[in-house]
PDB file of C-alpha atoms in Angstrom:
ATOM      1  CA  UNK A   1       0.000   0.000   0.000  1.00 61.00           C
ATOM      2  CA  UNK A   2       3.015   2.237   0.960  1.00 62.00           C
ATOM      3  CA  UNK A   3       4.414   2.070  -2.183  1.00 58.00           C
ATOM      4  CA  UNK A   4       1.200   2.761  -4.403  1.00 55.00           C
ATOM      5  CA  UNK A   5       0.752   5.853  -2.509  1.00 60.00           C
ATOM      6  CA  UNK A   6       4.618   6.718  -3.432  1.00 55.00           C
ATOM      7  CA  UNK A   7       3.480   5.921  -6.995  1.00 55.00           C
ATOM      8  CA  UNK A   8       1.039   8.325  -6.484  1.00 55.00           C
ATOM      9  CA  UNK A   9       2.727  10.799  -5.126  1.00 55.00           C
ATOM     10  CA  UNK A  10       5.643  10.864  -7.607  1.00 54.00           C
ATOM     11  CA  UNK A  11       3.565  10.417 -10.322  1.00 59.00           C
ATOM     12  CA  UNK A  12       1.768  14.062  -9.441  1.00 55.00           C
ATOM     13  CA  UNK A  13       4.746  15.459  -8.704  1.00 52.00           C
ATOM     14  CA  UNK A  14       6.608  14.172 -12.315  1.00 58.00           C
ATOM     15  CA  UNK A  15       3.061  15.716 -13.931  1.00 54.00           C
ATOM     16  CA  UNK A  16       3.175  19.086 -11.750  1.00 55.00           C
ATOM     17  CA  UNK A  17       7.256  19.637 -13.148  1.00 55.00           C
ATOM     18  CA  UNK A  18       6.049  18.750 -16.520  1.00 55.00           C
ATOM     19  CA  UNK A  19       3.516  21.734 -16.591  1.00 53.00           C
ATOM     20  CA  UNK A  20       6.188  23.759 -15.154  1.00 50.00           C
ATOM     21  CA  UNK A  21       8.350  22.744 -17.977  1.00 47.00           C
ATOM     22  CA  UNK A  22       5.997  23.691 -20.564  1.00 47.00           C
ATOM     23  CA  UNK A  23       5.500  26.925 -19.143  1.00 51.00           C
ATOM     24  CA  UNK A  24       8.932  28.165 -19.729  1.00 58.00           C
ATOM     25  CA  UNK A  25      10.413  29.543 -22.768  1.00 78.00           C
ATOM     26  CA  UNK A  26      10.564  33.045 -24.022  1.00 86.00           C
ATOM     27  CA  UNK A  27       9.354  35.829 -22.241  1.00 91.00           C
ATOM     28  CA  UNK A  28       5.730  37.177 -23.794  1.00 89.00           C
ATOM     29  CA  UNK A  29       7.315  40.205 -25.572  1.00 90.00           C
ATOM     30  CA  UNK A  30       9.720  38.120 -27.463  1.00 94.00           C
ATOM     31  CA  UNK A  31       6.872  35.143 -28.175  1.00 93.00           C
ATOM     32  CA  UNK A  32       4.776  38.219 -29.420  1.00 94.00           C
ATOM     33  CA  UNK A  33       7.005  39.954 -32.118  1.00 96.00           C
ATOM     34  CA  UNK A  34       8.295  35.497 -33.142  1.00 95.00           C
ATOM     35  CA  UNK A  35       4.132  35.167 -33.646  1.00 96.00           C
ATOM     36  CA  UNK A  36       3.688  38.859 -35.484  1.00 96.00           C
ATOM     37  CA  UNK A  37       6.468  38.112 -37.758  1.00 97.00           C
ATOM     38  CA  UNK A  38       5.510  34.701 -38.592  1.00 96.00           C
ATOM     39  CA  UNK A  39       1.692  35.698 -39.168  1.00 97.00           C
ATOM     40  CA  UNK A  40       2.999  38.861 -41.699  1.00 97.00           C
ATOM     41  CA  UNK A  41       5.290  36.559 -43.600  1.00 97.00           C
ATOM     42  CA  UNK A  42       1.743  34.419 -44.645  1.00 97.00           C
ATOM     43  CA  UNK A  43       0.396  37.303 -45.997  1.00 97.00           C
ATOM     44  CA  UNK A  44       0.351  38.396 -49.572  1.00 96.00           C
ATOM     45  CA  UNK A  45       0.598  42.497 -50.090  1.00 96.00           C
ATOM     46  CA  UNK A  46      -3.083  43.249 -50.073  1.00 95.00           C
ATOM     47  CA  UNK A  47      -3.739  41.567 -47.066  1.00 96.00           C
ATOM     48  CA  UNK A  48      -0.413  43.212 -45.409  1.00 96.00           C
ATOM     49  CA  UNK A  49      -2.475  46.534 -46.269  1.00 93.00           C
ATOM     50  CA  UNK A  50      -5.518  45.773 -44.336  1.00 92.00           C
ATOM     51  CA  UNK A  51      -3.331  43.572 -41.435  1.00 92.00           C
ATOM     52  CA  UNK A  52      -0.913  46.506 -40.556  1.00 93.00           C
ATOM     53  CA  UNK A  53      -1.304  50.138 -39.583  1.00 88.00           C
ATOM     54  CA  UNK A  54       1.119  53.232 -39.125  1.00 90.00           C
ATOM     55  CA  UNK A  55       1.614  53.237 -35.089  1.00 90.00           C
ATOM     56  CA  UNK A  56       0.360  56.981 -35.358  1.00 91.00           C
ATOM     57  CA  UNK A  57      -2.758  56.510 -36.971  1.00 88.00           C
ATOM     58  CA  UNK A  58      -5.740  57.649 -35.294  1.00 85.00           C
ATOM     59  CA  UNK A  59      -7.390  54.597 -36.408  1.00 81.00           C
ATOM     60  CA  UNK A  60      -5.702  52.530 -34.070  1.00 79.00           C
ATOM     61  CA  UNK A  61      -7.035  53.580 -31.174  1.00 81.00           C
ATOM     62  CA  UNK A  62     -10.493  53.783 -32.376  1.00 79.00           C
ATOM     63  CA  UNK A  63     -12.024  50.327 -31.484  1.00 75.00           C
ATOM     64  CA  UNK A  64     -14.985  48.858 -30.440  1.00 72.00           C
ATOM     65  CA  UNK A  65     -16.214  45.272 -28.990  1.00 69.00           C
ATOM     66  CA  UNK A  66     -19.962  46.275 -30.526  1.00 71.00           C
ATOM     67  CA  UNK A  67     -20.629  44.675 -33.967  1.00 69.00           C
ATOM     68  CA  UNK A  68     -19.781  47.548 -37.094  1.00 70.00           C
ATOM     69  CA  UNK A  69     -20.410  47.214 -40.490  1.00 72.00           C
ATOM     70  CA  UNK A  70     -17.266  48.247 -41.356  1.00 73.00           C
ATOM     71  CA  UNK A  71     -14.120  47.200 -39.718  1.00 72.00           C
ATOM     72  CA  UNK A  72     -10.341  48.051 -39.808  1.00 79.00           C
ATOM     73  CA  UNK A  73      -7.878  44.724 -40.349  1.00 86.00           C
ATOM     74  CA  UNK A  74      -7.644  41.665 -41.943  1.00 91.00           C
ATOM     75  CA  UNK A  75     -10.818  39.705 -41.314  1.00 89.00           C
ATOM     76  CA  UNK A  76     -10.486  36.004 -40.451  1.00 91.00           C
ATOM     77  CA  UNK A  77     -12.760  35.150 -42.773  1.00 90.00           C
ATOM     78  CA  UNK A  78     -10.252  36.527 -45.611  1.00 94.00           C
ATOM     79  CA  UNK A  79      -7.525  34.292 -44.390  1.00 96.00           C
ATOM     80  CA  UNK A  80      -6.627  30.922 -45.077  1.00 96.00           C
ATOM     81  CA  UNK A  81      -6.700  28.265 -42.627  1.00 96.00           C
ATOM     82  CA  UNK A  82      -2.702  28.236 -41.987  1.00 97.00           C
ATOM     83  CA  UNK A  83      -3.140  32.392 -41.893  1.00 97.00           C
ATOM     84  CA  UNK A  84      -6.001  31.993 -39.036  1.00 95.00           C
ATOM     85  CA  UNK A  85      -3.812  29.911 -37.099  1.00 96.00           C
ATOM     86  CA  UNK A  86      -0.872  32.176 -37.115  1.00 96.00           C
ATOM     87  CA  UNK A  87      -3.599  35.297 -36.441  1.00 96.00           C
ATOM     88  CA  UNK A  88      -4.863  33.140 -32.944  1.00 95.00           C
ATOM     89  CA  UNK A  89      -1.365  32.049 -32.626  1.00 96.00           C
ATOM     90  CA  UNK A  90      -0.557  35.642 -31.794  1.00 95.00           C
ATOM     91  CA  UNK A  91      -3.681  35.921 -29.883  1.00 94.00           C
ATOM     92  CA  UNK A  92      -2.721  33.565 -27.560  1.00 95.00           C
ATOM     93  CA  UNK A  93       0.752  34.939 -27.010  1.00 95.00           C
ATOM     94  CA  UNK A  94      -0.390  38.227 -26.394  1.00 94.00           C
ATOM     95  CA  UNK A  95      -3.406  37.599 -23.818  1.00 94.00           C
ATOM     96  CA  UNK A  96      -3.569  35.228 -20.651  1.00 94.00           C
ATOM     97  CA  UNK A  97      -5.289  31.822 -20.941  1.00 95.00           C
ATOM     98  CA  UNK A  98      -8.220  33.147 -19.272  1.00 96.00           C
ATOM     99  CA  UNK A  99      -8.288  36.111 -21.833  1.00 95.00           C
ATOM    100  CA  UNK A 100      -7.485  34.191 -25.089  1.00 95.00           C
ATOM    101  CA  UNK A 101     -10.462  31.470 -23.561  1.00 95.00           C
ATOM    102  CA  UNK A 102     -12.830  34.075 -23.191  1.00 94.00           C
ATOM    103  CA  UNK A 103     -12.018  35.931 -26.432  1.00 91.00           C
ATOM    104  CA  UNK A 104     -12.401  32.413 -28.341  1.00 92.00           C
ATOM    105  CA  UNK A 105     -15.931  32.074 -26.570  1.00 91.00           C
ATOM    106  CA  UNK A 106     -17.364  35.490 -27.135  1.00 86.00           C
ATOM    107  CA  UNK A 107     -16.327  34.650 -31.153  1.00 85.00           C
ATOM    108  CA  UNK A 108     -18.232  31.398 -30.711  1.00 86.00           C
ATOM    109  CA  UNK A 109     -21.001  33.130 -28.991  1.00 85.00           C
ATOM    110  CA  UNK A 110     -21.676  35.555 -32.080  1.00 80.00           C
ATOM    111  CA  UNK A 111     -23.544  32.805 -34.202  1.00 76.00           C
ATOM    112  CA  UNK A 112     -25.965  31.875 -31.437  1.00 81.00           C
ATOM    113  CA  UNK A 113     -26.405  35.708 -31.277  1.00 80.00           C
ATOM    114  CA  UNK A 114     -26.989  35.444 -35.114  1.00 77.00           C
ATOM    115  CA  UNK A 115     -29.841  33.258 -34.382  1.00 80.00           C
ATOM    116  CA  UNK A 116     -31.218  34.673 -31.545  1.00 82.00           C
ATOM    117  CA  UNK A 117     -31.339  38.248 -33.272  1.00 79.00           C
ATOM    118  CA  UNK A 118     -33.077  36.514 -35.949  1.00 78.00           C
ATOM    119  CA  UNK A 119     -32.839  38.552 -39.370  1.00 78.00           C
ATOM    120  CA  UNK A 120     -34.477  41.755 -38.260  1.00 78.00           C
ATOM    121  CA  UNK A 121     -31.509  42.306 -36.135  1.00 70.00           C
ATOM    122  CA  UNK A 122     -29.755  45.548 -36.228  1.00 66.00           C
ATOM    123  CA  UNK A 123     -25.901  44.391 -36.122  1.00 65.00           C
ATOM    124  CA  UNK A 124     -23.779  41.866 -38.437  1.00 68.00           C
ATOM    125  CA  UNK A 125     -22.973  39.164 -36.452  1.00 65.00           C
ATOM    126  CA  UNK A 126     -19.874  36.756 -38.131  1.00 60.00           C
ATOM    127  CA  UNK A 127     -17.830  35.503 -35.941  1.00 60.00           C
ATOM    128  CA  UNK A 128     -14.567  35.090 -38.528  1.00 59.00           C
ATOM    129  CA  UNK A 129     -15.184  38.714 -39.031  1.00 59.00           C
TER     130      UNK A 129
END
């Protein structure tokens, strides 16, 4: 019995250093630009255009959560599927696991508000937008 319950024990503990393990690597800022760069590099020129804005623009700071007709960037839905998984690669680096879980869920959540809106509604609601 003793030595199950070592088992156990050093079985957790091999698991628990193992997540540790995973954990490290570069620092976020460094993870970020690897991600950015990567993600750019899949993009032909006209998608470049609509992916990347001057730092100064006063479009960069005008954002919104609320469903637009019109936005700024590179829609998913304009990207291929290696291009989308670079774009939520870079998510990921740049927000916590909470944060990147609860952006993925709000995307999900925009086709059940689709539906529930019905066709009358007011706002676009695409989830790859």
């Amino acid at each position: 019995m003793r030595l199950v319950r070592y088992g156990v024990v050093a079985s957790v503990c091999f698991v628990a250093l193992l997540a540790v393990g995973l954990k490290v690597g570069d620092p976020p800022g460094v993870q970020m630009k690897t991600f950015a760069d990567s993600f750019l590099s899949s993009l032909d020129d006209e998608q470049k255009t609509k992916a990347v804005m001057p730092y100064d623009s006063d479009k960069r700071v005008d954002w919104h959560f609320i469903p637009k007709k019109t936005r700024k960037g590179l829609a998913l839905r304009d990207m291929n599927s290696a291009q989308r998984t670079s774009a939520l690669r870079l998510l990921r680096a740049a927000l916590s696991e909470v944060g990147y879980d609860k952006a993925s869920k709000i995307m999900l959540l925009e086709g059940v508000l689709r539906e529930l809106e019905g066709p009358e509604r007011n706002w676009e609601r695409d989830p790859q937008k």
